[in-house]
PDB file of C-alpha atoms and ligand atoms in Angstrom:
ATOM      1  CA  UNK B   1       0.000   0.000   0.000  1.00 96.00           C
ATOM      2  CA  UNK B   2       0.958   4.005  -0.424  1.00 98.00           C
ATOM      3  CA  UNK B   3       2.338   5.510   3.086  1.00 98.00           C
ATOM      4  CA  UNK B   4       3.105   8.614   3.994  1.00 98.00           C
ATOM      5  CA  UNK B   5       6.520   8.727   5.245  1.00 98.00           C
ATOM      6  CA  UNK B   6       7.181  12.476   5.719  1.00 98.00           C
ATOM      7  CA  UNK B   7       5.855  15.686   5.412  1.00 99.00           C
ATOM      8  CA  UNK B   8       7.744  19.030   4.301  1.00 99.00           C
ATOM      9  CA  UNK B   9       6.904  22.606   5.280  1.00 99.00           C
ATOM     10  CA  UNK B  10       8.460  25.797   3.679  1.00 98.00           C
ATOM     11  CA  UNK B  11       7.932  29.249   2.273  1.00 98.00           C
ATOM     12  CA  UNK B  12       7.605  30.158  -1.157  1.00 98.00           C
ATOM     13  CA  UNK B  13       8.734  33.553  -2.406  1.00 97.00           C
ATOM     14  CA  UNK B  14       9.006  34.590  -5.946  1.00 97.00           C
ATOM     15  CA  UNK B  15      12.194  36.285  -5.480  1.00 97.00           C
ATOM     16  CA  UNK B  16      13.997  32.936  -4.083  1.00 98.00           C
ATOM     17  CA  UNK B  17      13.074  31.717  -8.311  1.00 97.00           C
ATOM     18  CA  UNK B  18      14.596  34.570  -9.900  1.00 97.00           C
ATOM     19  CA  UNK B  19      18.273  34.472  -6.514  1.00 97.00           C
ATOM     20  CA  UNK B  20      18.257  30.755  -8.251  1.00 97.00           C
ATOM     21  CA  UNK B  21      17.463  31.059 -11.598  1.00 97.00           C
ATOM     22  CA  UNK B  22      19.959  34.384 -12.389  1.00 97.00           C
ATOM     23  CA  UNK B  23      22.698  32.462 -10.262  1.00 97.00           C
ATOM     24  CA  UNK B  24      22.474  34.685  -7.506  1.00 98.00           C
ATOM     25  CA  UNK B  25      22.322  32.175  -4.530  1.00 97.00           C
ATOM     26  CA  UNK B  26      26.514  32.987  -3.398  1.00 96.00           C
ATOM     27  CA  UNK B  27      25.669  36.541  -2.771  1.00 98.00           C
ATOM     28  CA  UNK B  28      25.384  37.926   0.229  1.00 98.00           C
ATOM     29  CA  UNK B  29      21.824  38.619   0.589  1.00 98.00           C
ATOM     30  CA  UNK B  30      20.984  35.066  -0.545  1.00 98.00           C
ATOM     31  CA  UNK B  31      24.013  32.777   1.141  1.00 98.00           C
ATOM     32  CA  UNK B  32      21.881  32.391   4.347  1.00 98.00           C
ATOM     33  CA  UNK B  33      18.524  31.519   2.933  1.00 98.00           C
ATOM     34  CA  UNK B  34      19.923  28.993   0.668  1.00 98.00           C
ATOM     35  CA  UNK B  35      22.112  27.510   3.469  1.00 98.00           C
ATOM     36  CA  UNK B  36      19.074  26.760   4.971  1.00 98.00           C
ATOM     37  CA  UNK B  37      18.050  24.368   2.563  1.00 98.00           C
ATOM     38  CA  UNK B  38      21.736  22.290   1.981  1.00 98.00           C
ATOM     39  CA  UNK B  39      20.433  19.731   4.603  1.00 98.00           C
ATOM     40  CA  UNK B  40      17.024  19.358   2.835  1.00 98.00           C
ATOM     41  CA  UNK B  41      18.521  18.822  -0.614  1.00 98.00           C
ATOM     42  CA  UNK B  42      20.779  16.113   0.828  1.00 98.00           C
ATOM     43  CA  UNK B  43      17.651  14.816   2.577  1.00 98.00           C
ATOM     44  CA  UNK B  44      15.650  14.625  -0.708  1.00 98.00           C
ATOM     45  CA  UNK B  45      18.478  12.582  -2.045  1.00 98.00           C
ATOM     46  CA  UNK B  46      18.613  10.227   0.142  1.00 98.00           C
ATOM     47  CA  UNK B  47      14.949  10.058   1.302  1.00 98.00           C
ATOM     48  CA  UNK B  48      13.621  10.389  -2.318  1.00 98.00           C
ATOM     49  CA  UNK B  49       9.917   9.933  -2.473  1.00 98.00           C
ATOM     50  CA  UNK B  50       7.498   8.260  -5.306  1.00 98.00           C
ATOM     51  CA  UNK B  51       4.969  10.855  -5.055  1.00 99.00           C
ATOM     52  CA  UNK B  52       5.255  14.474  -3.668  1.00 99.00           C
ATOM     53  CA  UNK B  53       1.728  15.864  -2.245  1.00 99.00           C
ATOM     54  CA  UNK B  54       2.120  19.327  -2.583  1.00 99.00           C
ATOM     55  CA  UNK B  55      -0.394  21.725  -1.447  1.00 99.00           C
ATOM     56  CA  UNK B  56       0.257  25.151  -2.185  1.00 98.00           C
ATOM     57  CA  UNK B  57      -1.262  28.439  -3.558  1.00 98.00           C
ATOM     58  CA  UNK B  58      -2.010  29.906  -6.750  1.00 98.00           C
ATOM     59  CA  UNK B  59      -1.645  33.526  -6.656  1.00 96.00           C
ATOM     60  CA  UNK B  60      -4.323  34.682  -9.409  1.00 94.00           C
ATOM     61  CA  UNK B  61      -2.227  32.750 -11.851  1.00 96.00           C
ATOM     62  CA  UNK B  62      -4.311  29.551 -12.985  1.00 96.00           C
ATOM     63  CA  UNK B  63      -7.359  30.518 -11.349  1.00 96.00           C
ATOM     64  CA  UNK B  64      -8.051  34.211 -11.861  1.00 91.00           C
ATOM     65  CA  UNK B  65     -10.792  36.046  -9.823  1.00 92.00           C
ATOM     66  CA  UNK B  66     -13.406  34.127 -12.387  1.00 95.00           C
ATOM     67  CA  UNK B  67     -13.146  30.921 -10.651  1.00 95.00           C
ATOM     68  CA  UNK B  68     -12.101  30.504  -7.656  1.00 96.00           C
ATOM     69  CA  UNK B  69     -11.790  27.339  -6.144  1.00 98.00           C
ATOM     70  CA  UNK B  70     -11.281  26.509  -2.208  1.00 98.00           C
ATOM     71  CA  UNK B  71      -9.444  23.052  -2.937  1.00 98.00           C
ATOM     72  CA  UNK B  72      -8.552  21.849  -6.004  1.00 98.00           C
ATOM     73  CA  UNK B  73      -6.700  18.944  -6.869  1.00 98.00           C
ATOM     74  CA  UNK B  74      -4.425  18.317 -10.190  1.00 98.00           C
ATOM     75  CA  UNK B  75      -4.873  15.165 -11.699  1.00 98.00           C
ATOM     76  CA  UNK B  76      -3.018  15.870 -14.901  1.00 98.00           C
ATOM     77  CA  UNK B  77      -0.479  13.769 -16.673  1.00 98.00           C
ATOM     78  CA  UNK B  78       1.742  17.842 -16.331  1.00 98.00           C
ATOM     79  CA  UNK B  79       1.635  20.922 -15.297  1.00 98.00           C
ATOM     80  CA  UNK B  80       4.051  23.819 -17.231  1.00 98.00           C
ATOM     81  CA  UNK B  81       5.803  26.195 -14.993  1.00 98.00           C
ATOM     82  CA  UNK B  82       3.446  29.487 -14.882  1.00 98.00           C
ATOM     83  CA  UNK B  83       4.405  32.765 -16.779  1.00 95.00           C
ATOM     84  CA  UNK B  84       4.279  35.115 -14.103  1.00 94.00           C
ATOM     85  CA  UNK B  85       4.840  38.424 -16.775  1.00 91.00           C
ATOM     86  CA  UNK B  86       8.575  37.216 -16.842  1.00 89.00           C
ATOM     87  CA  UNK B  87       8.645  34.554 -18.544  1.00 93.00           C
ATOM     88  CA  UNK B  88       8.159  31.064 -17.164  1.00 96.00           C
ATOM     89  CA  UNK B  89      10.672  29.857 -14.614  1.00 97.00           C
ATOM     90  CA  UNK B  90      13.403  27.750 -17.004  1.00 97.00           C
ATOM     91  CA  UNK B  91      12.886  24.679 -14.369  1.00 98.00           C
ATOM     92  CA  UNK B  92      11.270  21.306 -15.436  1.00 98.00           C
ATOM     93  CA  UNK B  93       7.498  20.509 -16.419  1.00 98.00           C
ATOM     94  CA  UNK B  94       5.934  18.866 -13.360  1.00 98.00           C
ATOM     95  CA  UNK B  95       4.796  15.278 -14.096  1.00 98.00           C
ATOM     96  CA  UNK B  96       1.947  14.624 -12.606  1.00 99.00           C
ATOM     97  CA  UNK B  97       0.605  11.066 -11.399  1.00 98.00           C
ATOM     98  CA  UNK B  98      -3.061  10.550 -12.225  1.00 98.00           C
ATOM     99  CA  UNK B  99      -3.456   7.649 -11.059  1.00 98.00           C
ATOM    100  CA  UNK B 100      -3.288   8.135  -7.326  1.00 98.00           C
ATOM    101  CA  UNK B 101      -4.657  11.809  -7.887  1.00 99.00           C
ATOM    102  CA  UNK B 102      -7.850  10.416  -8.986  1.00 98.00           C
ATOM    103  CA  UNK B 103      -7.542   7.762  -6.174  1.00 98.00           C
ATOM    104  CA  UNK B 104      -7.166  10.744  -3.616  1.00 99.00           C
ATOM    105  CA  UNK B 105      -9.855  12.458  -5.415  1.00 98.00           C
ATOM    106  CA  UNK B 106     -12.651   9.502  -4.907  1.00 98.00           C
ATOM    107  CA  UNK B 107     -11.568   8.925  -1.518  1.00 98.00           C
ATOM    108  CA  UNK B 108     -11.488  12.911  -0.119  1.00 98.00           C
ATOM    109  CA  UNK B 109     -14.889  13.351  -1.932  1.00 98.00           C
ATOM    110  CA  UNK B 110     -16.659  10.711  -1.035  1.00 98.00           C
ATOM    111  CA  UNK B 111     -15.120  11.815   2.854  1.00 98.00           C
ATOM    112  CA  UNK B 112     -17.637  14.682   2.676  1.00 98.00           C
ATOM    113  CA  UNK B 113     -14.675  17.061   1.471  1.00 98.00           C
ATOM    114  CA  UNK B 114     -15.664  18.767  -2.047  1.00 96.00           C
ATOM    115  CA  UNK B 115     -12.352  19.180  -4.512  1.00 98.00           C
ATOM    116  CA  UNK B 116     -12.171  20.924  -7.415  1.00 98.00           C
ATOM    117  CA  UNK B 117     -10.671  17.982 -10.165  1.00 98.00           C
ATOM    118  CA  UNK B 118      -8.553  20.290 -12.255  1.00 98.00           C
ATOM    119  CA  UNK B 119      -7.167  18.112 -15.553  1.00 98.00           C
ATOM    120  CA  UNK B 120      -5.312  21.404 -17.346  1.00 97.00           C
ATOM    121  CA  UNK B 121      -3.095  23.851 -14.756  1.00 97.00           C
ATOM    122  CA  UNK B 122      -0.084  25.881 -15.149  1.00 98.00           C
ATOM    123  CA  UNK B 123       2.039  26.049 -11.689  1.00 98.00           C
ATOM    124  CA  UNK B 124       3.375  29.018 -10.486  1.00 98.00           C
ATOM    125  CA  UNK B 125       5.761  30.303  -7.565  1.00 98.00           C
ATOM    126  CA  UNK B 126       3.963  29.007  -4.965  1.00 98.00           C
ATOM    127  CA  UNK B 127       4.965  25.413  -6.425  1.00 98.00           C
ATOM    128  CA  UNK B 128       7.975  25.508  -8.318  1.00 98.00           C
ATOM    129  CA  UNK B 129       9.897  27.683  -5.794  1.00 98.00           C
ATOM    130  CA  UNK B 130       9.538  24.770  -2.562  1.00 98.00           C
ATOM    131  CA  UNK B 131      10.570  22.112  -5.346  1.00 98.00           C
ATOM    132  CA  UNK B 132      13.744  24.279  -6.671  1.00 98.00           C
ATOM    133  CA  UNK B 133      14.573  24.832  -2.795  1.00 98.00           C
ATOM    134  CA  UNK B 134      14.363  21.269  -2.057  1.00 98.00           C
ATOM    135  CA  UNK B 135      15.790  19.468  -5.218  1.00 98.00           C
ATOM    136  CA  UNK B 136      18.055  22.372  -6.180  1.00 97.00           C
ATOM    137  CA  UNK B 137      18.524  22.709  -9.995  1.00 97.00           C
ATOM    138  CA  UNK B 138      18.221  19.455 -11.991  1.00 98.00           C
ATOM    139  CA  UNK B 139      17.543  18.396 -15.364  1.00 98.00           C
ATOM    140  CA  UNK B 140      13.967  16.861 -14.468  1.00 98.00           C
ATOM    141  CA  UNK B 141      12.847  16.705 -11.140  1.00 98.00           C
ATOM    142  CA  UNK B 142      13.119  13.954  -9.224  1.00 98.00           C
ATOM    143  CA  UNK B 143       9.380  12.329  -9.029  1.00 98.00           C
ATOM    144  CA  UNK B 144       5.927  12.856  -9.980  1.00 99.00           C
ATOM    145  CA  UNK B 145       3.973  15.891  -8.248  1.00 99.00           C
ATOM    146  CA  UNK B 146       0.316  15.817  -6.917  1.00 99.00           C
ATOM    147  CA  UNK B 147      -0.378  19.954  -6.881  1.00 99.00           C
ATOM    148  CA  UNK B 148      -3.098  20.332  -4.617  1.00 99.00           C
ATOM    149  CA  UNK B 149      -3.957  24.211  -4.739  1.00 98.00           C
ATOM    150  CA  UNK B 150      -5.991  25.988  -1.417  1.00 98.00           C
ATOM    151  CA  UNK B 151      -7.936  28.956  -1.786  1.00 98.00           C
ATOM    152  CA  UNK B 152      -5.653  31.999   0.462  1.00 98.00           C
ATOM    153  CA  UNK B 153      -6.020  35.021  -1.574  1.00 96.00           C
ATOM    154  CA  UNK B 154      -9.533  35.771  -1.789  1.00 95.00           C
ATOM    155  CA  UNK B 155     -11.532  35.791   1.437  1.00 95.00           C
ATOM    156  CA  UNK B 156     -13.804  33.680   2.774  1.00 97.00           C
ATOM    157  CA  UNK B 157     -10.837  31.121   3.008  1.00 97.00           C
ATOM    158  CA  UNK B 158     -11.138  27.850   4.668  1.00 98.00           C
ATOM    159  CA  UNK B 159     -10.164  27.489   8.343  1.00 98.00           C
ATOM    160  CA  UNK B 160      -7.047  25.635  10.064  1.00 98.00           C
ATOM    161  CA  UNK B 161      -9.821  23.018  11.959  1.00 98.00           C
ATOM    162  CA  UNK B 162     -10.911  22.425   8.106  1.00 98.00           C
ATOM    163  CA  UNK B 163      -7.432  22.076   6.572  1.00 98.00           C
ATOM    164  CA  UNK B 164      -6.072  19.626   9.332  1.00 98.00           C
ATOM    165  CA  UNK B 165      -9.475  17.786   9.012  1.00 98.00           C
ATOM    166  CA  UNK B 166      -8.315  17.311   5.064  1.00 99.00           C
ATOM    167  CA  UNK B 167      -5.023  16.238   6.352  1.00 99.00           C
ATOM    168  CA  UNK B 168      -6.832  13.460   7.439  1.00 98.00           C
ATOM    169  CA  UNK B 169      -8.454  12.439   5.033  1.00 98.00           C
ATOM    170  CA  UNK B 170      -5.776  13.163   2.463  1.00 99.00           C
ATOM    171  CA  UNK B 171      -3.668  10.455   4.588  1.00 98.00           C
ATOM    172  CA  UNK B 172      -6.653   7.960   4.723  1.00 98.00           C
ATOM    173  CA  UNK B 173      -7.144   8.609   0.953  1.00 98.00           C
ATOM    174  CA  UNK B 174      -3.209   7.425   0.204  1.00 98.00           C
ATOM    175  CA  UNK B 175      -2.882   4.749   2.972  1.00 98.00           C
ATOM    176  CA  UNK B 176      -5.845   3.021   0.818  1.00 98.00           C
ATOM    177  CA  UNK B 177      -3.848   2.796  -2.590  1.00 98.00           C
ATOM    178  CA  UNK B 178      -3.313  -0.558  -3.757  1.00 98.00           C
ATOM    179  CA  UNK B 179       0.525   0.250  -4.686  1.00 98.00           C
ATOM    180  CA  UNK B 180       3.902   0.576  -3.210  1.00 98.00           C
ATOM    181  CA  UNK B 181       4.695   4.000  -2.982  1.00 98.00           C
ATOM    182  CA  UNK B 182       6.488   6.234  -0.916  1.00 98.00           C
ATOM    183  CA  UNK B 183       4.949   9.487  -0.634  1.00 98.00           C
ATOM    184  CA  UNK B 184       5.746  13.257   0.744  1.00 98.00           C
ATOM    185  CA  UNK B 185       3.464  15.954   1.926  1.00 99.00           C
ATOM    186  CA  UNK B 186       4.626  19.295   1.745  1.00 99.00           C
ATOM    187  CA  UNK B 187       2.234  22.153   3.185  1.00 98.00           C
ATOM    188  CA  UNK B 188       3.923  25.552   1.802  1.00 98.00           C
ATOM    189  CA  UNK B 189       3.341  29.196   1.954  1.00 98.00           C
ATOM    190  CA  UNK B 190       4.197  31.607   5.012  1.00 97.00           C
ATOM    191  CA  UNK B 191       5.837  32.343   7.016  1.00 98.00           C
ATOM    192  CA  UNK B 192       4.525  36.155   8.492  1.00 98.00           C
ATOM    193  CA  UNK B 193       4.328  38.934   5.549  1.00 98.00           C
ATOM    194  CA  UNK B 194       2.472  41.241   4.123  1.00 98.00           C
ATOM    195  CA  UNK B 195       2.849  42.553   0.666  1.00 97.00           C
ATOM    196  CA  UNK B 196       0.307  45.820   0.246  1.00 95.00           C
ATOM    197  CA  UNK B 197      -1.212  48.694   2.550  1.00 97.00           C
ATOM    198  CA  UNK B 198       0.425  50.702   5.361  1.00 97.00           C
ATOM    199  CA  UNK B 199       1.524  47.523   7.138  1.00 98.00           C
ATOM    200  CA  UNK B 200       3.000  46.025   4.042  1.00 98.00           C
ATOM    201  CA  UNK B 201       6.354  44.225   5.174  1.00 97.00           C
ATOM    202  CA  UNK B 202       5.330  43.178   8.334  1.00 98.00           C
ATOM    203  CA  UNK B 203       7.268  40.035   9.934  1.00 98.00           C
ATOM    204  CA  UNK B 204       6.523  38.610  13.530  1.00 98.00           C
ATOM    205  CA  UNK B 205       9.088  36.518  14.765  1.00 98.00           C
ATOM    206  CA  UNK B 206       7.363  35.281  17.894  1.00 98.00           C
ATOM    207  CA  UNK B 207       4.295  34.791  15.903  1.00 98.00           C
ATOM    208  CA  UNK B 208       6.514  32.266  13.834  1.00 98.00           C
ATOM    209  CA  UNK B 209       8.097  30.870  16.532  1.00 98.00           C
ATOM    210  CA  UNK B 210       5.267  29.813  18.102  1.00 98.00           C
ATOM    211  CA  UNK B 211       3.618  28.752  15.034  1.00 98.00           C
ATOM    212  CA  UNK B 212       5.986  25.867  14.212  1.00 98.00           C
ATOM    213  CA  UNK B 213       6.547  24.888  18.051  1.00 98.00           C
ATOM    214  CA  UNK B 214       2.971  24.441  18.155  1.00 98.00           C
ATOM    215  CA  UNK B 215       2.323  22.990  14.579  1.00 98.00           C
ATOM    216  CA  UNK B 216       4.663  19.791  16.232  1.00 98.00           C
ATOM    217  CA  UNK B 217       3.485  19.789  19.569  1.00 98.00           C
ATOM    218  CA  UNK B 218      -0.251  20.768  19.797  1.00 98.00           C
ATOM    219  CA  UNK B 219      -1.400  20.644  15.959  1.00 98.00           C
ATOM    220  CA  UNK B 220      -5.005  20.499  17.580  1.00 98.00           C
ATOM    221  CA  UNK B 221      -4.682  23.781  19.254  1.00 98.00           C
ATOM    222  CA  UNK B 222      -2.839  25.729  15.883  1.00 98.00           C
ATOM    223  CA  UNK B 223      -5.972  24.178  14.221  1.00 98.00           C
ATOM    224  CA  UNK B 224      -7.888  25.902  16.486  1.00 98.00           C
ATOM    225  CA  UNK B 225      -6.681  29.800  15.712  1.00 98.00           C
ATOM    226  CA  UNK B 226      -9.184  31.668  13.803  1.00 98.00           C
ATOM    227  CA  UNK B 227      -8.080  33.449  10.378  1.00 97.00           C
ATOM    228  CA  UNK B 228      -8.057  36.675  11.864  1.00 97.00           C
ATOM    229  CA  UNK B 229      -5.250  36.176  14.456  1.00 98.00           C
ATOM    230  CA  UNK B 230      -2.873  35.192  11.424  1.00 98.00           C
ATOM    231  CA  UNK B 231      -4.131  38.351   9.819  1.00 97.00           C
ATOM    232  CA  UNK B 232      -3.752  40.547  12.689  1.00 98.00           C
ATOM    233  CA  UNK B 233      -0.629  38.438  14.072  1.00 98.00           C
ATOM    234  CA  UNK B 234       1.543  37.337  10.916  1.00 98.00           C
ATOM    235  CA  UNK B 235       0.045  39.600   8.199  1.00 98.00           C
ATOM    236  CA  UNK B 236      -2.726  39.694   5.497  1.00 97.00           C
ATOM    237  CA  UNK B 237       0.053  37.199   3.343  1.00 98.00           C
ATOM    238  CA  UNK B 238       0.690  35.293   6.900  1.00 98.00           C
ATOM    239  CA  UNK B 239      -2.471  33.368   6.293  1.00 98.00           C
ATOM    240  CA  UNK B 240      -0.641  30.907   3.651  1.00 98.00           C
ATOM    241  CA  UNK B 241       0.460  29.171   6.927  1.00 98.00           C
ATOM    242  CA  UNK B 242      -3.132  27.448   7.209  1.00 98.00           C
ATOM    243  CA  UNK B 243      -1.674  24.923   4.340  1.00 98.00           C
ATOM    244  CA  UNK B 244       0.961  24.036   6.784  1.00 99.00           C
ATOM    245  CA  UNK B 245      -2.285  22.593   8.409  1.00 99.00           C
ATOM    246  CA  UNK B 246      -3.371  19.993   5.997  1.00 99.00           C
ATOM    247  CA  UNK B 247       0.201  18.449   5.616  1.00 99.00           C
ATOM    248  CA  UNK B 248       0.321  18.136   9.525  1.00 99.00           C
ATOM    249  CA  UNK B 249      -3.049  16.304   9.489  1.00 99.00           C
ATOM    250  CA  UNK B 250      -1.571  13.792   7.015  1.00 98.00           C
ATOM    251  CA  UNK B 251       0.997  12.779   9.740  1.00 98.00           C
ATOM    252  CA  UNK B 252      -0.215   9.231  11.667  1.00 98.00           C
ATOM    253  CA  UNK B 253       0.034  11.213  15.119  1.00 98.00           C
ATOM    254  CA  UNK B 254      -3.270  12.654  13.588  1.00 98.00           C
ATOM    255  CA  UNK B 255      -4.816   9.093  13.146  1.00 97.00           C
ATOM    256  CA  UNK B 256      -4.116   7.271  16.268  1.00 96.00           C
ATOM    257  CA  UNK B 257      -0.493   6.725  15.194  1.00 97.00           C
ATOM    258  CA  UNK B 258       2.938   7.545  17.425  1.00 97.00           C
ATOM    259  CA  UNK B 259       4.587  11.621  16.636  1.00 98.00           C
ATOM    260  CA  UNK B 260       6.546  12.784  13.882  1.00 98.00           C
ATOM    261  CA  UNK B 261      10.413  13.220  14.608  1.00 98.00           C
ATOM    262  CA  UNK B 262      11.452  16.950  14.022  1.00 98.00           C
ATOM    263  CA  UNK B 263      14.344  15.740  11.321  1.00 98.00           C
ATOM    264  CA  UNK B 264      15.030  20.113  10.525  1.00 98.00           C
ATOM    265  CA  UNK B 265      14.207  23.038  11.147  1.00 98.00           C
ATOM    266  CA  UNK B 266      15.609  26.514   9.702  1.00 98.00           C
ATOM    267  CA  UNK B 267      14.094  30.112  10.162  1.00 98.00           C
ATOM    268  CA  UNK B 268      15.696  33.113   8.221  1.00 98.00           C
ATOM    269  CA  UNK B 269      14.784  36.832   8.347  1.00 98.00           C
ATOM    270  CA  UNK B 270      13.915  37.652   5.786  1.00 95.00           C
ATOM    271  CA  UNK B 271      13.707  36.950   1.837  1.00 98.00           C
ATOM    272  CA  UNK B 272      12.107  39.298  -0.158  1.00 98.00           C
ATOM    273  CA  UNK B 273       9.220  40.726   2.003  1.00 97.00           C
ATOM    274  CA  UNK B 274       8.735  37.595   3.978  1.00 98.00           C
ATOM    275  CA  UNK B 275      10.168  35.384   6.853  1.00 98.00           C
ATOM    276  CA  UNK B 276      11.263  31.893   5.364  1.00 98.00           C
ATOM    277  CA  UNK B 277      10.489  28.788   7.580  1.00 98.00           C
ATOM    278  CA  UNK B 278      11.420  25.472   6.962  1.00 98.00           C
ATOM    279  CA  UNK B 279      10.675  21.940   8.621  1.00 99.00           C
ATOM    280  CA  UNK B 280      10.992  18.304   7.796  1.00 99.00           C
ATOM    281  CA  UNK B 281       8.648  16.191   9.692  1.00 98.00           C
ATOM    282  CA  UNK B 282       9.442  12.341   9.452  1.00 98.00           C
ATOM    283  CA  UNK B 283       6.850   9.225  10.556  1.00 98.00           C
ATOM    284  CA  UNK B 284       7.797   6.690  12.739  1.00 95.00           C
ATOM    285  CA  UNK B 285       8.729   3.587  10.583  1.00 87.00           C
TER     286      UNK B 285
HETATM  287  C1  LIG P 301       6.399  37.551  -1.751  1.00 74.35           C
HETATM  288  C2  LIG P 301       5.905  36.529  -0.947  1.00 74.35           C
HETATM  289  C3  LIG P 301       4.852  35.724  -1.397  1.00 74.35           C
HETATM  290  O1  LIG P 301       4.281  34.742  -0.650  1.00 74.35           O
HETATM  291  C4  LIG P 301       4.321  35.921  -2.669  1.00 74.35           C
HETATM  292  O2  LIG P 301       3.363  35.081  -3.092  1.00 74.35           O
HETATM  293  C5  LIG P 301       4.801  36.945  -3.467  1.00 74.35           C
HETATM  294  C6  LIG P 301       5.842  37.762  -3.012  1.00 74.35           C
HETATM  295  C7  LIG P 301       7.529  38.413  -1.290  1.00 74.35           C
HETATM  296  O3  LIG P 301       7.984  38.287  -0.146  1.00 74.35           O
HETATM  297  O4  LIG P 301       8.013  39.229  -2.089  1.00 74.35           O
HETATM  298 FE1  LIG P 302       2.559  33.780  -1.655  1.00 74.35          FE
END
């Protein structure tokens, strides 16, 4: 059967693309957020999954202000890298895996959770940038992608009980495929930031902090914090961090099962307009 074996948690900004993608990572600026990430790469190497769940969010690039759904999950064969007005990222086309998308999305729906089933998407920042951080620059990367995309640009958005409660069911979803596969969960986004209005690059360290100490310890509780605290506490951008939510459901502590192991951490201020946070969450075997 599939089995979730770990699940990956990092930021996503735009400007982390273009430090990679123009060669930029030894400067100064950039040494210390990439740093970050030399123990995940090595990590991904030798902890290479099947299948990468990755929820993320589209920022008004696949889904303008037309449509906009609150989950939606990619079952396509491949997604092309977004053009976000400069050109599209030169990094791989995702491969998809349809298979055990379609699985997931039988299993989630028919667990009272409605998905969006999404068969043509382009991925932008908020997807390629966790890959390129976590599998550096290769030629293709290293195994098919799920992209599961959350609603957290336009409100009402869906709550943190709501997201770990799709954690759950994500994980029940997978542990019930009839294959061998290893699979990853990545919940992406955050940390605190704001991008617009008078408080526009806000960053709360505390707020952080507290946010991952409590995402490992008391997942429960985090689930419990209503939108407006992130707003009010982390920024109007800060509320990405509720997809941290539904990779932290997936884990087995969530289903009976014994607690992740904290395999990294990393916290950098800042990138861009935002704080970068990074964790690697393993199961017990
Ligand atoms: C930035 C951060 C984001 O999450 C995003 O989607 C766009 C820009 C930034 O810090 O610049
Ligand atoms: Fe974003």
């Amino acid at each position: 059967m599939a089995r979730i074996t770990a699940s990956v948690y990092t930021s996503h900004v735009p400007a982390i693309g273009a430090a990679l993608d123009l060669g930029k990572t030894h400067e100064p600026y950039w040494q210390p957020v990439f740093k970050g990430y030399e123990f995940s790469k090595q990590w991904m190497g030798d902890n290479t999954p099947d299948v990468i769940f990755l929820v993320f969010n589209d920022h008004a690039t696949a889904f303008s202000l037309d449509i906009i759904p609150t989950f939606a999950i990619g079952t396509a064969a491949q997604y092309q890298p977004a053009d976000e007005g400069w050109g599209p990222r030169p990094v791989p086309v995702v491969q998809g895996h349809p298979q055990l998308a379609a699985h997931i999305a039988q299993s989630v729906i028919q667990q009272d959770f409605d998905l969006t089933i999404v068969n043509k998407m382009d991925v932008d920042h908020g997807l390629t940038v966790p890959l390129s951080l976590m599998c550096g620059q290769p030629q293709q990367w290293p195994c098919p992608v799920i992209p599961f995309a959350v609603n957290v640009v336009q409100y009402p958005v869906p709550s943190g009980q709501r997201c770990l409660n799709l954690g759950k069911a994500i994980a029940k979803a997978i542990n019930s495929f009839d294959e061998d596969l290893n699979v990853h969960i990545w919940g992406t986004g955050g940390m605190s930031h704001q991008l617009q209005g008078p408080r526009a690059g806000l960053i709360n360290q505390d707020f952080d902090a507290a946010f991952m100490n409590r995402l490992i310890a008391d997942p429960q509780g985090q689930a419990a914090v209503p939108h407006i605290d992130y707003v009010r506490e982390a920024g109007s951008e800060g509320i990405e961090l509720v997809m941290w939510l539904i990779a932290r459901g997936a884990m087995a502590d969530l289903s009976g099962g014994a607690a992740p192991t904290e395999r990294h951490r990393f916290y950098h201020v800042p990138a861009s307009n935002t704080a970068v946070g990074h964790l690697i969450l393993e199961n017990p075997l």
